[in-house]
CSV table of C-alpha atoms in Angstrom, one decimal:
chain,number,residue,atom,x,y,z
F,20,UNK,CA,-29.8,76.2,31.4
F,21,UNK,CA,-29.6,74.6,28.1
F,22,UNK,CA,-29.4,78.0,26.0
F,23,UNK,CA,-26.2,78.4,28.6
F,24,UNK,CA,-24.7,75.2,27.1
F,25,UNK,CA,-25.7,75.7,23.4
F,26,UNK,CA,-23.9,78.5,24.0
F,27,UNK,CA,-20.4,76.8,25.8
F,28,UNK,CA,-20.9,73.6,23.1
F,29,UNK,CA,-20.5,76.8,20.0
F,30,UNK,CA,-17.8,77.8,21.7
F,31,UNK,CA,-16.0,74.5,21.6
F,32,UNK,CA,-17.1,74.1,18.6
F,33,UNK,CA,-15.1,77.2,17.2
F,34,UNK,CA,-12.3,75.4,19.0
F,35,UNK,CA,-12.4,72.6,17.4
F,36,UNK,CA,-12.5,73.5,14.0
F,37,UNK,CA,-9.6,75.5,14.5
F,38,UNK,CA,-7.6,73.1,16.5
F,39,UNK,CA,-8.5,69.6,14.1
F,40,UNK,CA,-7.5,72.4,11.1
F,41,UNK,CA,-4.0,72.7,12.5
F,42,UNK,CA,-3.7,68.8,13.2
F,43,UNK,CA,-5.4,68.1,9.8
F,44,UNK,CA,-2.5,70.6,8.4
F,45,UNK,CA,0.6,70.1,10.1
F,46,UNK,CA,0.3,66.1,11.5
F,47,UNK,CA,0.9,65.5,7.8
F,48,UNK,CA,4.1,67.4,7.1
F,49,UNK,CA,5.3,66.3,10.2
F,50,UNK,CA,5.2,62.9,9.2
F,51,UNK,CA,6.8,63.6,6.3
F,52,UNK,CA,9.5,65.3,7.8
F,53,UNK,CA,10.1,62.6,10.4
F,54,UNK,CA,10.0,60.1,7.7
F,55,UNK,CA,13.3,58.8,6.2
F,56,UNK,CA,11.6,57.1,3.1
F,57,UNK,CA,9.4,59.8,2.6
F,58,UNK,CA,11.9,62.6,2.1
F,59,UNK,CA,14.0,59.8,0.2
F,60,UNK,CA,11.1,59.7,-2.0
F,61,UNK,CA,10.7,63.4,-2.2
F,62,UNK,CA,14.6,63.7,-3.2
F,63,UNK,CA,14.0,61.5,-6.0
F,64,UNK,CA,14.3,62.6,-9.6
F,65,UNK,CA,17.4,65.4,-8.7
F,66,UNK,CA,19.4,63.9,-11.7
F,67,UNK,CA,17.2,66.0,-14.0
F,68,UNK,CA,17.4,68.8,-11.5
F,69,UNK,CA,21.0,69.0,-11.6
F,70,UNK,CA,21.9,68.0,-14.8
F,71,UNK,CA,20.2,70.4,-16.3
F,72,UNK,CA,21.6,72.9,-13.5
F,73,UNK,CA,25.3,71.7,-13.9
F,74,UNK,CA,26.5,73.4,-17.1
F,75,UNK,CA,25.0,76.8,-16.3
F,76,UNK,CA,26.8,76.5,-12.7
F,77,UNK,CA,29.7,75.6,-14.5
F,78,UNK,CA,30.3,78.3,-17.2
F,79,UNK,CA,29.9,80.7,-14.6
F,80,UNK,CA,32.4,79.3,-12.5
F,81,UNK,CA,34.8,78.8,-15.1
F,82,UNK,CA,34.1,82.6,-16.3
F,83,UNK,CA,34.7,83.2,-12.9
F,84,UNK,CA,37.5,82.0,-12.8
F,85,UNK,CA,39.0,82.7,-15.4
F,86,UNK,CA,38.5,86.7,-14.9
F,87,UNK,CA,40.1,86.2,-11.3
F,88,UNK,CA,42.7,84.6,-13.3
F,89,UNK,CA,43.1,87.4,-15.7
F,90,UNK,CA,41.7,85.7,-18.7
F,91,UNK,CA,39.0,88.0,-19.4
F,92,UNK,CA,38.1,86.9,-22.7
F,93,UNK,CA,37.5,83.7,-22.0
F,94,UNK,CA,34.0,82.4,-22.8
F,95,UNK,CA,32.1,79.1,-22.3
F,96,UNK,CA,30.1,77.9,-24.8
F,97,UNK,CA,27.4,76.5,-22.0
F,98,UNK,CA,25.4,74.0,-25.1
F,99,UNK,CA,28.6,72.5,-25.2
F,100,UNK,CA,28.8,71.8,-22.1
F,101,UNK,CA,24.9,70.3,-21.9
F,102,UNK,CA,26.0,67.1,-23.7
F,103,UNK,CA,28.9,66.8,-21.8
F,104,UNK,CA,27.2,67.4,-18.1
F,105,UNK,CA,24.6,64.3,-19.5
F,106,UNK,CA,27.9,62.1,-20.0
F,107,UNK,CA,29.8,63.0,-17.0
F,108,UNK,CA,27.0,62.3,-14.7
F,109,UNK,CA,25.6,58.3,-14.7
F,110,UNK,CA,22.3,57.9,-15.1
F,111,UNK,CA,21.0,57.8,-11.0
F,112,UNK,CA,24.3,58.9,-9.7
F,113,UNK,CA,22.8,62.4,-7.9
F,114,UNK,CA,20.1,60.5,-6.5
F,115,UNK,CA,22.2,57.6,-5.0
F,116,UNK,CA,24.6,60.4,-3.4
F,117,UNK,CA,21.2,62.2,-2.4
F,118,UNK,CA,20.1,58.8,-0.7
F,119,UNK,CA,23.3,58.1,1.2
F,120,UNK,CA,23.2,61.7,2.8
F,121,UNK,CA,20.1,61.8,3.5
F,122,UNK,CA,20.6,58.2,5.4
F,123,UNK,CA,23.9,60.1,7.1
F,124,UNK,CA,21.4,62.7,8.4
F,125,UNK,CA,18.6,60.7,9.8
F,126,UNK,CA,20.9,58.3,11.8
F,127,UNK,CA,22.7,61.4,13.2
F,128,UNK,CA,19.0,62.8,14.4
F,129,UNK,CA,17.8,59.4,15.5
F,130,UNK,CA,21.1,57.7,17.3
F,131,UNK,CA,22.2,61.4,18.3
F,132,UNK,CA,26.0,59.7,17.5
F,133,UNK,CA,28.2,62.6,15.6
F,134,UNK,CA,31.8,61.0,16.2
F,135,UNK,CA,31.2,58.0,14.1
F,136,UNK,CA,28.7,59.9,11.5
F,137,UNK,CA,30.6,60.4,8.3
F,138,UNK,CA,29.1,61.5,4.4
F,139,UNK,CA,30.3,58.8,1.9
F,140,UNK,CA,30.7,60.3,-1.9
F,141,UNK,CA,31.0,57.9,-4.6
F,142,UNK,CA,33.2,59.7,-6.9
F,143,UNK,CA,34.3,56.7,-9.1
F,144,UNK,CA,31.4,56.7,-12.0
F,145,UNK,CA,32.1,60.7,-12.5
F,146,UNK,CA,35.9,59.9,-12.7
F,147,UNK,CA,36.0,57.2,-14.9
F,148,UNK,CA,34.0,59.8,-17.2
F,149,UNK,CA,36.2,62.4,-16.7
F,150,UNK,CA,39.1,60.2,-17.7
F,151,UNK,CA,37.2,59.2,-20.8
F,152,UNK,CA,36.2,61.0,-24.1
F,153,UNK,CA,33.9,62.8,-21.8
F,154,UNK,CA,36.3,64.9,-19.7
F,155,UNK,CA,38.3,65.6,-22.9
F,156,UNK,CA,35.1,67.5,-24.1
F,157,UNK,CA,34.8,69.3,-20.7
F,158,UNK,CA,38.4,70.2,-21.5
F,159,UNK,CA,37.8,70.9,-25.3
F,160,UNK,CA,34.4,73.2,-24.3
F,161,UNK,CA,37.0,75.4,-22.1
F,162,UNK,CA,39.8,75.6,-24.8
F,163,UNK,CA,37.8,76.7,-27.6
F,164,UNK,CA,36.3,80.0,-25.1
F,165,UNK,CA,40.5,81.0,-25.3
F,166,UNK,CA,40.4,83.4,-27.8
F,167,UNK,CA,43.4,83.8,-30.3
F,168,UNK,CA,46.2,86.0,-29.5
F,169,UNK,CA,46.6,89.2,-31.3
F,170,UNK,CA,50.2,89.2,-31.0
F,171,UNK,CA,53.0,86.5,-31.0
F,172,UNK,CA,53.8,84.6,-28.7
F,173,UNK,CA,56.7,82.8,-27.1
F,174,UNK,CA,55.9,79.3,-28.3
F,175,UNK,CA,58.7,78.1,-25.7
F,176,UNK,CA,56.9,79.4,-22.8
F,177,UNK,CA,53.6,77.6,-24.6
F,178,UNK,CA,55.5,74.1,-24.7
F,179,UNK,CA,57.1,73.3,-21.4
F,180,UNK,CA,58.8,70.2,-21.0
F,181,UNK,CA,56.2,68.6,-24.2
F,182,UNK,CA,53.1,70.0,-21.9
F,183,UNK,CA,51.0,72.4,-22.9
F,184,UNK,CA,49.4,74.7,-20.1
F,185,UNK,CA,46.3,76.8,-20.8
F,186,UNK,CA,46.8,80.8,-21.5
F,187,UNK,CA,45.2,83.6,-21.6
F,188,UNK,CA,45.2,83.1,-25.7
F,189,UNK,CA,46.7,80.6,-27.7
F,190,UNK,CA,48.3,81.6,-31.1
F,191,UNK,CA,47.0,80.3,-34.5
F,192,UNK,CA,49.7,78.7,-35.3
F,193,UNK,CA,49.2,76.0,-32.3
F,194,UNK,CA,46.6,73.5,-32.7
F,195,UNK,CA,43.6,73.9,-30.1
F,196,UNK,CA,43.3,70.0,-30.7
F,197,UNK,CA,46.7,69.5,-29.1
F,198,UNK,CA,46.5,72.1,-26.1
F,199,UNK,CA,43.2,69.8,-25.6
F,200,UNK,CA,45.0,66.6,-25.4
F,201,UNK,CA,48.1,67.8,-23.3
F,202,UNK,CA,45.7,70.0,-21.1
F,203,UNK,CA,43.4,66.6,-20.4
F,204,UNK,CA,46.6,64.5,-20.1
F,205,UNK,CA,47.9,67.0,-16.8
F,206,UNK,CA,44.2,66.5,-15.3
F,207,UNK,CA,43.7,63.0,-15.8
F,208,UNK,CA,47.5,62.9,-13.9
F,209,UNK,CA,46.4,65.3,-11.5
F,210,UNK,CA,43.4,62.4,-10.7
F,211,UNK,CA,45.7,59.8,-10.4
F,212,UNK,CA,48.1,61.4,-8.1
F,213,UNK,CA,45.6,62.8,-6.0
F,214,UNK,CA,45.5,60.7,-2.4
F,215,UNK,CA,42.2,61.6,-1.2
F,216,UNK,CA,40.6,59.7,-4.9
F,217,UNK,CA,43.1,56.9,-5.1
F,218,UNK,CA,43.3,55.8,-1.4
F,219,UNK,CA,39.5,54.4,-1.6
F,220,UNK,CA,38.9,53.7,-5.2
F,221,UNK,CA,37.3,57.1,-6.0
F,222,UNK,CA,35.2,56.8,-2.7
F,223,UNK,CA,35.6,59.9,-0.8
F,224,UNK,CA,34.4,60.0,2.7
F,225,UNK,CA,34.2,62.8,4.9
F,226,UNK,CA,33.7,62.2,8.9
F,227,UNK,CA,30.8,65.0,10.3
F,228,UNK,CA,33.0,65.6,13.6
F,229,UNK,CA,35.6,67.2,10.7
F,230,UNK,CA,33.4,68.7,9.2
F,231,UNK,CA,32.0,70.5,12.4
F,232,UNK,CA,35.2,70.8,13.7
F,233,UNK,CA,36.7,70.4,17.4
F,234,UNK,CA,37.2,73.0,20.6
F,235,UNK,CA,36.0,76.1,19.0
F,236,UNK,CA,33.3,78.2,20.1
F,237,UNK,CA,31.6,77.6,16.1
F,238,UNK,CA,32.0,73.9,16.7
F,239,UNK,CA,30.2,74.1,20.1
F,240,UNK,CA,27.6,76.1,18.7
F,241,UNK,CA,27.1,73.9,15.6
F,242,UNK,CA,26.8,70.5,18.0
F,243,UNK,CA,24.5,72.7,20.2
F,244,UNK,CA,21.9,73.4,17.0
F,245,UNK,CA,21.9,69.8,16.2
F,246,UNK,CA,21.1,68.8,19.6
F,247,UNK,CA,18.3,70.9,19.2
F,248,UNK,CA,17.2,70.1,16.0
F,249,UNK,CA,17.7,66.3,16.8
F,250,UNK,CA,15.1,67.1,19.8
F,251,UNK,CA,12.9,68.7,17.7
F,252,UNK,CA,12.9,65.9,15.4
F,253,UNK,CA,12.2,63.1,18.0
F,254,UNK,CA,9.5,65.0,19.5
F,255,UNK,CA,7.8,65.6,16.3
F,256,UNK,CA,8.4,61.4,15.8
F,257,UNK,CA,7.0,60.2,18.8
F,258,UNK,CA,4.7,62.8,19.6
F,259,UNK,CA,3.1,64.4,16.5
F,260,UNK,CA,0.0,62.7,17.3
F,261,UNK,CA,-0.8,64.8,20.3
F,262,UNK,CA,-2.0,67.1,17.6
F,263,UNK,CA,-5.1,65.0,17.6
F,264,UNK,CA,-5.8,65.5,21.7
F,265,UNK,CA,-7.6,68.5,21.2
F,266,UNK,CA,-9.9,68.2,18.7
F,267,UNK,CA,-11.0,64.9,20.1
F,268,UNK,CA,-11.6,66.3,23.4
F,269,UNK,CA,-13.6,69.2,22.1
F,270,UNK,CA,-16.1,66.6,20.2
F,271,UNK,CA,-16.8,64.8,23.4
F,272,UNK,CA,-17.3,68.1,25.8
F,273,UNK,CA,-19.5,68.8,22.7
F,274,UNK,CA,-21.6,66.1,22.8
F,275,UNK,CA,-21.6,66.4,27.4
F,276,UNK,CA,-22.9,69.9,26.5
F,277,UNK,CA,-25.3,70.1,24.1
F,278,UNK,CA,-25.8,66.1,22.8
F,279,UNK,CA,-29.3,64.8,23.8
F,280,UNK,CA,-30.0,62.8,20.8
F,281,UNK,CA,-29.1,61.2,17.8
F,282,UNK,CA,-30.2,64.1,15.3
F,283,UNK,CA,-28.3,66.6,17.7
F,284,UNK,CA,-25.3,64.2,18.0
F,285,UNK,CA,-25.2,64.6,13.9
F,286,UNK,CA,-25.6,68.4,13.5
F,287,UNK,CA,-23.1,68.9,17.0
F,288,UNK,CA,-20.4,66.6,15.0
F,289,UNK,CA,-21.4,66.8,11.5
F,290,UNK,CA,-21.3,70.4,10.7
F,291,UNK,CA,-18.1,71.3,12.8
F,292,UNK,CA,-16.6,68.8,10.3
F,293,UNK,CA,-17.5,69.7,7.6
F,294,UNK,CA,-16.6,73.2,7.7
F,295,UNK,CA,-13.1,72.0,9.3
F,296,UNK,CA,-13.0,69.7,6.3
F,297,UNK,CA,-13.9,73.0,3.9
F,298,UNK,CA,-11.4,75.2,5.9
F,299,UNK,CA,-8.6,72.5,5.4
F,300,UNK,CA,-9.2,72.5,1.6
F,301,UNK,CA,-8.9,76.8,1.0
F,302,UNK,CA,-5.8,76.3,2.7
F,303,UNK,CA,-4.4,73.8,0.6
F,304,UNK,CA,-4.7,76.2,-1.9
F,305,UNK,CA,-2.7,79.0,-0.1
F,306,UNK,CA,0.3,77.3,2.0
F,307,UNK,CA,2.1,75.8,-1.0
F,308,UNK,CA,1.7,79.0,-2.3
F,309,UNK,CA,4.0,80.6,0.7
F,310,UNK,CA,6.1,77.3,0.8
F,311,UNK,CA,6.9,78.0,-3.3
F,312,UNK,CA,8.0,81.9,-2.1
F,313,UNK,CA,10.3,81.0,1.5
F,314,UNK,CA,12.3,78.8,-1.6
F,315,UNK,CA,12.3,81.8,-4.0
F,316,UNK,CA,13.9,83.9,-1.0
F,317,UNK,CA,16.2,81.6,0.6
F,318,UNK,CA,19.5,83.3,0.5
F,319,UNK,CA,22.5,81.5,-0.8
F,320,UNK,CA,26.0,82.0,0.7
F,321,UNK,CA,27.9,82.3,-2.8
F,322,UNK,CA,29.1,84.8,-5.0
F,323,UNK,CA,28.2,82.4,-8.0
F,324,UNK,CA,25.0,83.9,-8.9
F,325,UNK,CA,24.4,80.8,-11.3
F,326,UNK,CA,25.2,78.6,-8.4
F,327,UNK,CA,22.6,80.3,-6.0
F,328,UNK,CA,20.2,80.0,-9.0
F,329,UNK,CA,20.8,76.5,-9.3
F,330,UNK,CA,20.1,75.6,-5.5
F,331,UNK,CA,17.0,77.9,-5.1
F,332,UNK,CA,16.0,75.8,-8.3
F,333,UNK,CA,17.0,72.6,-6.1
F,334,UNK,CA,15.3,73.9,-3.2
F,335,UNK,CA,12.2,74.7,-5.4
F,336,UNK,CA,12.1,71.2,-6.4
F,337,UNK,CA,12.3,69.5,-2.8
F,338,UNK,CA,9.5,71.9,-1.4
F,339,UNK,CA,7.1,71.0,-5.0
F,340,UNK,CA,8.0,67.1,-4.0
F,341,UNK,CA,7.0,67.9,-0.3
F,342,UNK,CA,4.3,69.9,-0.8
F,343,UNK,CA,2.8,67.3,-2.8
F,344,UNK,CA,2.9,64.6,-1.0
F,345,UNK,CA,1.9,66.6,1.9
F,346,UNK,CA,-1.3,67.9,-0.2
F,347,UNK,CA,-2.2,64.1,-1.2
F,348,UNK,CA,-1.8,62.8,3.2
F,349,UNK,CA,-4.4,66.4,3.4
F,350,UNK,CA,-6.7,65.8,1.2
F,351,UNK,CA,-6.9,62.5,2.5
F,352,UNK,CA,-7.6,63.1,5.9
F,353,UNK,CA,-10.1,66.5,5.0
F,354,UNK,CA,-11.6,64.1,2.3
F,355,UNK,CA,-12.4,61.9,5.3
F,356,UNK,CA,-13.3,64.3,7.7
F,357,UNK,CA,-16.0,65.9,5.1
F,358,UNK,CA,-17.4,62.4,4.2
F,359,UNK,CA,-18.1,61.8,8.0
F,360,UNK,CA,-19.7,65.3,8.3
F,361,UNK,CA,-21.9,65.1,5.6
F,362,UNK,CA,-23.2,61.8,6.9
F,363,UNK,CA,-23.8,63.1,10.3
F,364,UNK,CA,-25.6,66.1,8.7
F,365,UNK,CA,-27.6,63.4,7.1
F,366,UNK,CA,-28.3,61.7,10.1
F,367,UNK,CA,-29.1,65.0,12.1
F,368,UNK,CA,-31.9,66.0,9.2
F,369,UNK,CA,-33.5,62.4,9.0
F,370,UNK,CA,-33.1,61.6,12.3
F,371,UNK,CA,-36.8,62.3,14.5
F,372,UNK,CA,-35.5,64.7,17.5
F,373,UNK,CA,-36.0,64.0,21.0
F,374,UNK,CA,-39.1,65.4,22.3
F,375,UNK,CA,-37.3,65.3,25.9
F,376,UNK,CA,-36.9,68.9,27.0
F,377,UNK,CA,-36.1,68.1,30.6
F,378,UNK,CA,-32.6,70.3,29.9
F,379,UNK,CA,-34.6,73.6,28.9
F,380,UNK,CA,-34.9,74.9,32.7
C-alpha cells in the first residue's frame, strides 16, 4: 500500500515540476505585460534607438523618392544627416511620445472605451527645429545629393516667381546656398499654412475610432480583435495567479500521499524544488534566445527596406528590455524556489526518520 503511493506521490511530483516551471516562467511575463509602468519602463531609452535609426530611414526614403520622382542621381549623404537627426529630435522627445501611446493603449484595454480614445503627438519641439538652422541642414543635406547638370538649363524655369524649386540638377552657375534658402523658405511656409499643425500649436491628435474607421467589414473586424485582445489582457490581470493553483495543489496531495515525517516532508518538497528551480534556470538561457529570433523575423509591411530594418531594430530593443526584466522577476522566484529546496533537502538528511511503518501493508 505505501509502495502504491510512493508511486502516485512521483507521479505528482513529475507534475508539479512541470506545472510550477510554467508558472515560475510565464506569471512573470504576464505581469509585465499587464503592467502599464513596466512596459513604460521597458520603452524607455528609444531616443538612442531612433535617432540613430532616423537618418538611415531617411536617405532611403528620400532616395526613394527621389527615383520615383525621376531624380535618379540624387544621393544622400546619410553622416550628414546624423548631426542633423541629433538636432531635430529633443533630447526625450521619442520617449515622451512612446509614453503617451503606450498610456492611449492601456486605457483602451482597461476601460474597453474606443470612441473617446485618441493618440496625442506633440509635434511642436520637432517643428520649431525644423524651422530653425536645423531643418535648413535637412534641406542643405538633400541639395547637395542633386548632382550638376550636364547641360544648360533654362534658368527661368529654375527661378519662378523669386522661388527656387528643387530639380533633377541644378546648374553651376546657381548657387546651391540659395536653392537651400529658397527651398527651406517654401517648407517652413508649407508648416505654417498647414491646418492640422497650426490649429493646436503643433499638437496633432488623432481619434482611434478614425483611425479604425466606421461601417466597414475591416473596421468590424479590427474592433472585434481588440475586444479580444482587451479580454485577453484582463484575464491575464486578474487571473494570472491561477498559474500558481496547480503546483500548490500537487505539493499538498504530495505530502497526503507519501508525507509521514519531517525528513520525508523535506525530500517530498525539497527535491521537486530544486530541480523545478534548476529546470527554470536552463530555460532562461534558451527562451530569450527564441524571443531575440520571432523579432529578427517579424515581417514589416513596407517597401522601405531601411524602414523595416529600423523597426525590427526597435522591435529588437523592446523584446532585450522585456526579456530582461522578465529574466531578473525569474531568477528571483527560481532563486527562491532553490533556496527553499535545498533547505528542505537539508532538513530531509538531518532530520531522524520515523520508525512508524504502519503504512507499509
Amino acid at each position: 500500500m505505501r509502495g502504491c503511493l510512493q508511486i502516485l506521490a512521483g507521479i505528482v511530483a513529475v507534475f508539479f515540476i512541470l506545472t510550477a516551471a510554467v508558472a515560475v516562467i510565464v506569471w512573470p511575463l504576464l505581469g509585465i505585460v499587464t503592467d502599464r509602468e513596466a512596459m513604460l519602463e521597458a520603452l524607455s531609452g528609444l531616443d538612442e534607438v531612433i535617432t540613430a535609426a532616423a537618418p538611415r530611414v531617411i536617405a532611403n526614403a528620400m532616395a526613394v523618392q527621389a527615383a520615383q520622382s525621376g531624380l535618379e542621381g540624387v544621393e544622400i549623404d546619410e553622416s550628414m544627416l546624423t548631426g542633423v537627426v541629433d538636432e531635430l529630435l529633443p533630447p526625450g522627445w521619442v520617449d515622451a511620445q512612446a509614453e503617451t501611446a503606450v498610456n492611449t493603449l492601456y486605457d483602451v484595454l482597461e476601460t474597453g472605451n474606443l470612441d473617446d480614445a485618441s493618440v496625442t503627438v506633440d509635434t511642436s519641439p520637432v517643428i520649431e527645429q525644423l524651422k530653425g538652422p536645423a531643418g535648413k541642414r535637412l534641406v542643405a543635406t538633400v541639395v547637395q545629393g542633386i548632382p550638376a547638370c550636364a547641360e544648360p538649363l533654362d534658368l527661368n524655369e529654375l527661378l519662378n516667381g523669386g522661388s527656387i524649386t528643387i530639380p533633377s540638377c541644378l546648374p553651376p552657375e546657381i548657387s546651391r546656398e540659395l536653392v537651400v534658402q529658397e527651398a527651406h523658405a517654401q517648407f517652413v511656409e508649407a508648416l505654417d499654412e498647414n491646418p492640422q499643425l497650426t490649429a493646436r500649436a503643433g499638437v496633432i491628435q488623432v481619434p482611434l475610432s478614425e483611425v479604425i474607421g466606421t461601417d466597414t467589414p475591416e473596421a468590424e473586424a479590427a474592433r472585434q480583435q481588440i475586444t479580444q485582445v482587451r479580454r485577453l489582457f484582463l484575464l491575464a490581470q486578474r487571473w494570472g495567479w491561477v498559474l500558481w493553483l496547480l503546483p500548490v495543489m500537487s505539493l499538498l496531495l504530495i505530502a497526503v500521499l507519501a508525507v509521514r515525517s519531517v525528513s520525508e516532508l523535506g525530500h517530498w518538497w525539497g527535491w521537486p524544488l530544486g530541480v523545478t528551480a534548476v529546470l527554470v534556470f536552463f530555460l532562461t538561457l534558451i527562451l530569450p534566445g527564441f524571443a531575440a529570433l520571432i523579432a529578427e523575423t517579424i515581417i514589416i509591411p513596407t517597401q522601405i527596406d531601411a524602414l523595416a530594418s529600423s523597426m525590427r531594430e526597435l522591435a529588437r530593443s523592446v523584446v532585450s528590455s522585456v526579456t530582461e526584466m522578465w529574466r531578473s522577476r525569474v531568477y528571483l522566484q527560481a532563486g527562491a524556489m532553490l533556496g527553499v529546496g535545498l533547505l528542505l533537502i537539508a532538513i530531509g538528511f538531518f532530520t531522524k526518520p520515523t520508525q512508524n511503518h504502519e503504512f507499509n501493508e
